Short mmCIF file of C-alpha atoms in Angstrom, two decimals:
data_model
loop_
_atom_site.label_atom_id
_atom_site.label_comp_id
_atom_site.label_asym_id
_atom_site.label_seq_id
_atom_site.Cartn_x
_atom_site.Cartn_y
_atom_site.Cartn_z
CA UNK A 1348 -17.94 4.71 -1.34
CA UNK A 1349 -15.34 2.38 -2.04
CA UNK A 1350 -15.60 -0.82 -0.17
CA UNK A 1351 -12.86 -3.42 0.81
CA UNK A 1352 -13.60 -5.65 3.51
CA UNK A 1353 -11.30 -8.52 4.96
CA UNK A 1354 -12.61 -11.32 6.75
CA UNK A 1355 -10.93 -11.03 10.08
CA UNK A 1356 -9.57 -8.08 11.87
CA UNK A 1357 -7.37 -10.55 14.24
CA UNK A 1358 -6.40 -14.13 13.64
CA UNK A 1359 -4.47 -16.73 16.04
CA UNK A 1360 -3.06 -19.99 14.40
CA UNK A 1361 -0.67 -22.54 15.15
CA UNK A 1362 2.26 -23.49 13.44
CA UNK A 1363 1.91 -25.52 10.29
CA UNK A 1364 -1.91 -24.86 10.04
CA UNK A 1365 -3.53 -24.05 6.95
CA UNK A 1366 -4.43 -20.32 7.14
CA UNK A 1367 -7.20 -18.74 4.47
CA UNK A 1368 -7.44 -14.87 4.21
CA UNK A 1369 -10.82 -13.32 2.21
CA UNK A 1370 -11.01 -10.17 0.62
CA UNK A 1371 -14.48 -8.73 -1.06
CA UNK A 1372 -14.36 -5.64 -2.88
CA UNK A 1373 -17.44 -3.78 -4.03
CA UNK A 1374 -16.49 -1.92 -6.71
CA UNK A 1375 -16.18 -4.41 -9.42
CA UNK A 1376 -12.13 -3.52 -9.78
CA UNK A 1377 -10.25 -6.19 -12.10
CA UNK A 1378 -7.07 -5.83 -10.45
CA UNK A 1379 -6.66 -6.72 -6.46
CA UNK A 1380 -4.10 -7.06 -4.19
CA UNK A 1381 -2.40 -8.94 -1.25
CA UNK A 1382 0.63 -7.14 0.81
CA UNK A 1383 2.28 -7.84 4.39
CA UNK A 1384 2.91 -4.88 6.49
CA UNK A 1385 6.27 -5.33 9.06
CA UNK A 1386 7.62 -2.40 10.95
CA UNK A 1387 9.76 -0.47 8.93
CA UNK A 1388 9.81 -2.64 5.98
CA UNK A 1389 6.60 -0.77 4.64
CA UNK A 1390 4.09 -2.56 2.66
CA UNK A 1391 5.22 -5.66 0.33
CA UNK A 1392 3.45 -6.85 -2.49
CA UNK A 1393 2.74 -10.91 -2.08
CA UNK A 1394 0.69 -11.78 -4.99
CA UNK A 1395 -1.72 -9.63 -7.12
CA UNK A 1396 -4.99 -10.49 -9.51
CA UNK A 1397 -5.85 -8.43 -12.62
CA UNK A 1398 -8.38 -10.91 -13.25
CA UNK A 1399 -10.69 -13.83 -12.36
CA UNK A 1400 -8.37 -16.68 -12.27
CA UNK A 1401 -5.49 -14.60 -13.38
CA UNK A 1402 -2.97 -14.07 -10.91
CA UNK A 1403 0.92 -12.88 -10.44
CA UNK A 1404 3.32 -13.21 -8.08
CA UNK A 1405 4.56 -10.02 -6.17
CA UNK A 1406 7.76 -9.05 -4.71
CA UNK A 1407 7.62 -12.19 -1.33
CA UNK A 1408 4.99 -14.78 -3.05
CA UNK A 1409 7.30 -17.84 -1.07
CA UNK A 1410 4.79 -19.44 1.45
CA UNK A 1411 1.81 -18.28 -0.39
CA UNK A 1412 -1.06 -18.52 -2.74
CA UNK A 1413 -3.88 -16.98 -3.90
CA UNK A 1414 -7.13 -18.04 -5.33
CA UNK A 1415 -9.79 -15.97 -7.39
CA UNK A 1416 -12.58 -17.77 -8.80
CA UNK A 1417 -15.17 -14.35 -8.73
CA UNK A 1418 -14.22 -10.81 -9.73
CA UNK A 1419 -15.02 -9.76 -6.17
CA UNK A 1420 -13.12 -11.88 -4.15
CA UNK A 1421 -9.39 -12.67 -3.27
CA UNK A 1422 -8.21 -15.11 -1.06
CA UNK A 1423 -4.55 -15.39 0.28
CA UNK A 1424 -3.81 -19.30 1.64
CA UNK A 1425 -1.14 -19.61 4.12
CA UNK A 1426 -0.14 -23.62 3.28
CA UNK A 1427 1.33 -24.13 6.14
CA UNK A 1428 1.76 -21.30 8.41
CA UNK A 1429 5.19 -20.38 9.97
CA UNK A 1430 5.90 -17.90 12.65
CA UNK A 1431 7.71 -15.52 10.61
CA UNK A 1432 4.57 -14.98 8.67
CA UNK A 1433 3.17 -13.18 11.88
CA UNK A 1434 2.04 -9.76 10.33
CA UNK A 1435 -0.41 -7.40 9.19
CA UNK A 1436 -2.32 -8.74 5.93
CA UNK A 1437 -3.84 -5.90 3.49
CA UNK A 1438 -5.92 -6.20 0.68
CA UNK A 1439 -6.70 -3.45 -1.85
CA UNK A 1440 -7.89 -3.28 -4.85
CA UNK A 1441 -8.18 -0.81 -7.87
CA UNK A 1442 -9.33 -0.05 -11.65
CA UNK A 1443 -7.10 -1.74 -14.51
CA UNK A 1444 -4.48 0.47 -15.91
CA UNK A 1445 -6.43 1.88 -18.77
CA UNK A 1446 -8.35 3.74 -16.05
CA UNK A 1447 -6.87 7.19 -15.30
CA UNK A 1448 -7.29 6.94 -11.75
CA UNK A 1449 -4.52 4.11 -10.79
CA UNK A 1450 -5.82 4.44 -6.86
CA UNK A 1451 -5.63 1.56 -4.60
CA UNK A 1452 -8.27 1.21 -2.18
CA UNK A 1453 -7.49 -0.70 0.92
CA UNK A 1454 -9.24 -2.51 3.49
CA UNK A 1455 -8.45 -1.96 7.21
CA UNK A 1456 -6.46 -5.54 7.44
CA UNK A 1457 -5.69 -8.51 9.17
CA UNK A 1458 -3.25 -8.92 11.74
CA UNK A 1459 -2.39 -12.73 11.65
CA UNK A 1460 -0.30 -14.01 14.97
CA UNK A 1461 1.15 -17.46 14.34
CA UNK A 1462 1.86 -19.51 17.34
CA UNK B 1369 16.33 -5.07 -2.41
CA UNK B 1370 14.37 -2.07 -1.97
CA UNK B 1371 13.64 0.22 -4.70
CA UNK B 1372 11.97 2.97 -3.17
CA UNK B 1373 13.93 4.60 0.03
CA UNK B 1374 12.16 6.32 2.58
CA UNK B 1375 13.26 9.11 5.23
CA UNK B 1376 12.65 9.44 8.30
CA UNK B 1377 11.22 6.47 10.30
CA UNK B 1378 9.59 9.05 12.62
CA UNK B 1379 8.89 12.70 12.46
CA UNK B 1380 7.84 14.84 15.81
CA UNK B 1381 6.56 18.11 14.67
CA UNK B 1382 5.41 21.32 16.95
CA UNK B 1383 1.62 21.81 15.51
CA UNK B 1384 1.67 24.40 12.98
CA UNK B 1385 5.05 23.44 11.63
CA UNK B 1386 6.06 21.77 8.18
CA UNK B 1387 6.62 18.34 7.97
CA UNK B 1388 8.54 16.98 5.34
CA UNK B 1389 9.46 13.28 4.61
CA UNK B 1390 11.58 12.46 1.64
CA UNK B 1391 11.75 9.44 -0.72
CA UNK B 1392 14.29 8.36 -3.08
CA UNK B 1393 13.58 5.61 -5.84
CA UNK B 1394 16.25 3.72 -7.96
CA UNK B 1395 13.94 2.60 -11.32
CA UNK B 1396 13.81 5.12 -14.04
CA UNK B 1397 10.59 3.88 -15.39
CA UNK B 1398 8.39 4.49 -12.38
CA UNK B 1399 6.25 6.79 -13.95
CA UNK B 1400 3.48 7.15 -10.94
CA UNK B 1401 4.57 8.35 -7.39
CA UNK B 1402 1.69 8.68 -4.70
CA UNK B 1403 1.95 9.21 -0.94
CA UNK B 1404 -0.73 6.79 1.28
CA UNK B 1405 -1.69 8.07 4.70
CA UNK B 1406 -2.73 5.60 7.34
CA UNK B 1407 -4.25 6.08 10.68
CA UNK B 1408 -3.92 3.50 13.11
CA UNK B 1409 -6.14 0.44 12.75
CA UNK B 1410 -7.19 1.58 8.80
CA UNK B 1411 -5.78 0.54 5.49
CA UNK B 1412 -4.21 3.22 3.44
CA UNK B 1413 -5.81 5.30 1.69
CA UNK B 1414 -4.24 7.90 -1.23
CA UNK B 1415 -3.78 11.24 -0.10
CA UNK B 1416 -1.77 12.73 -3.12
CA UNK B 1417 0.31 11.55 -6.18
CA UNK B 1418 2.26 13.17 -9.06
CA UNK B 1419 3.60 11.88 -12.04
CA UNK B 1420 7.18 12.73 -13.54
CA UNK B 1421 6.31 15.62 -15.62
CA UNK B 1422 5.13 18.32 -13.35
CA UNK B 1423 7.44 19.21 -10.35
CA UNK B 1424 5.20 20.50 -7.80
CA UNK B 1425 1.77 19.44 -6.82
CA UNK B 1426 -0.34 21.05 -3.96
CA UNK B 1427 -3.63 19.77 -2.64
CA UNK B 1428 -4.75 21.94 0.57
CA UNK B 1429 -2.02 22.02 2.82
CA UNK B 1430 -0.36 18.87 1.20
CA UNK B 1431 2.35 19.27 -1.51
CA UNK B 1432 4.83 17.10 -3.35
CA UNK B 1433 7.96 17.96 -4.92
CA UNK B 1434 9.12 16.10 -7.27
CA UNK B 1435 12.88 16.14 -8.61
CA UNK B 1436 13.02 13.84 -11.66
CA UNK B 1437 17.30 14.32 -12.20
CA UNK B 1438 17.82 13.45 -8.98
CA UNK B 1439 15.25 10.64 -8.57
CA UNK B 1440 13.77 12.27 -5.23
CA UNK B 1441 10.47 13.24 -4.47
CA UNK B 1442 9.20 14.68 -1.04
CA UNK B 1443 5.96 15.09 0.73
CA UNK B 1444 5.42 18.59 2.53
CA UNK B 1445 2.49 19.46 5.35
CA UNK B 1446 2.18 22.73 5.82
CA UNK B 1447 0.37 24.06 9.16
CA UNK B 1448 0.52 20.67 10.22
CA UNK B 1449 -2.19 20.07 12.72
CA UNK B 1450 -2.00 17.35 15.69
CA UNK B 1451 -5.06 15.29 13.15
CA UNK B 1452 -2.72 14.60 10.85
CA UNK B 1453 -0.47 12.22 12.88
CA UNK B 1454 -0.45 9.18 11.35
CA UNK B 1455 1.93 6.87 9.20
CA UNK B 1456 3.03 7.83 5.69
CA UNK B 1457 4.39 5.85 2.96
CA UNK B 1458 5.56 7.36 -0.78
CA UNK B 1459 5.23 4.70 -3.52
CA UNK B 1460 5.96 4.32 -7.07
CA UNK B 1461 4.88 2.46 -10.16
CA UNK B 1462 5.34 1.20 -13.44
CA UNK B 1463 2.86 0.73 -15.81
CA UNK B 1464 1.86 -2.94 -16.32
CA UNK B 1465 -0.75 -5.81 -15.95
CA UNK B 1466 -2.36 -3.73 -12.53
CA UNK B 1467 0.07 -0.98 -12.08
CA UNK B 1468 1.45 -2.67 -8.68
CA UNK B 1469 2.77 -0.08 -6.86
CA UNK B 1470 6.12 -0.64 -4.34
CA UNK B 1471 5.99 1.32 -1.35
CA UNK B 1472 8.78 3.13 0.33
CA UNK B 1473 9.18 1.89 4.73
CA UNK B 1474 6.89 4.27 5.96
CA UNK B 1475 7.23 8.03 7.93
CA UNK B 1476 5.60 7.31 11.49
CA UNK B 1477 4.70 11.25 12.14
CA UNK B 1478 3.57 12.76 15.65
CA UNK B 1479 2.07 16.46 15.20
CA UNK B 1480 2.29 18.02 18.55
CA UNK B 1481 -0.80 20.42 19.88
#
């Protein structure tokens, strides 16, 4: 099975922190994936990775970055955190495009609460 | 700006009834449309997806229909039972770098025993 596992199921910072996300896949996928979930705005893509080191921005990168140094792992960095980036944080990740199967597994996220 | 448009928000249904939640997208070059289910403190996962050149796909009681001219597709439950009340959201994608996908707002549906 699939595996995508996020570092925290609940965070609590304070305003202006610096906030670091972690994602670990299993699966040895080349492409992974950061969204924000909001009530009734669906799932938004922040940034996305289709390789170590590689990285692009998604449809709301402002406020965020991302960092991939191993295949496995994806970070999201909240510079300085802000209270409208209170949300739910999901990672996924899938097979490059090639693959016929263009699935993205997700892992079961991270509701951040900034103070 | 959204591109993919989803309907309803929420969806009460009588168990044993059809469901059906609709999605609308705007870019002609999505070429990949899959519907995620999620229950409530999971990720997504896929349940079903079609691409553009079939019309109709069916897995168990789930189908899509998929209307290419009128750049609609629609998820149907038949027999809907009260274990499949969760949140839905359609998506579509281009190909590209990782095949991103952009989801539609999500269906919020409540299957009634």
């Amino acid at each position: 099975d699939v595996k995508v596992t996020q570092s925290s199921r609940y965070l609590v910072k304070r305003t202006g922190e610096k906030v670091f996300l972690e994602c670990v896949q299993d699966m040895d996928h080349e492409n992974m994936f950061w969204y924000r979930q909001d009530p009734g705005l669906g799932l938004r893509l922040i940034y996305f990775s289709y390789d170590v080191k590689m990285k692009e921005k998604g449809d709301i990168p402002e406020g965020y970055s991302v960092s991939r140094e191993k295949k496995e792992r994806f970070s999201l960095i909240l510079e300085s955190a802000s209270t409208n980036q209170t949300s739910m944080y999901l990672c996924a990740s899938s097979f490059p495009p090639r693959d016929p199967s263009y699935e993205q597994y997700f892992g079961p996220g991270t509701r951040l609460t900034v103070t | 700006q959204q591109q993919v448009k989803q309907s309803p928000q929420s969806l009460i249904v009588q168990k044993g009834g059809i469901s059906i939640i609709n999605c609308a997208y705007e870019n002609t070059a999505f070429d990949y449309f899959p519907w995620y289910q999620q229950f409530p403190g999971k990720g997504p996962a896929l349940l079903i997806a079609i691409r553009p050149d079939v019309s109709e796909k069916k897995e168990g009681r789930f189908t899509i229909s998929f209307n290419k001219s009128a750049k609609q597709f629609s998820l149907h439950i038949m027999d809907s039972q009260p274990g499949d009340s969760a949140t839905y959201f359609c998506a579509a994608s281009i190909g590209g770098s990782a095949r991103q996908l952009t989801f539609g707002s999500g269906t919020q549906l409540t299957v009634l025993p």
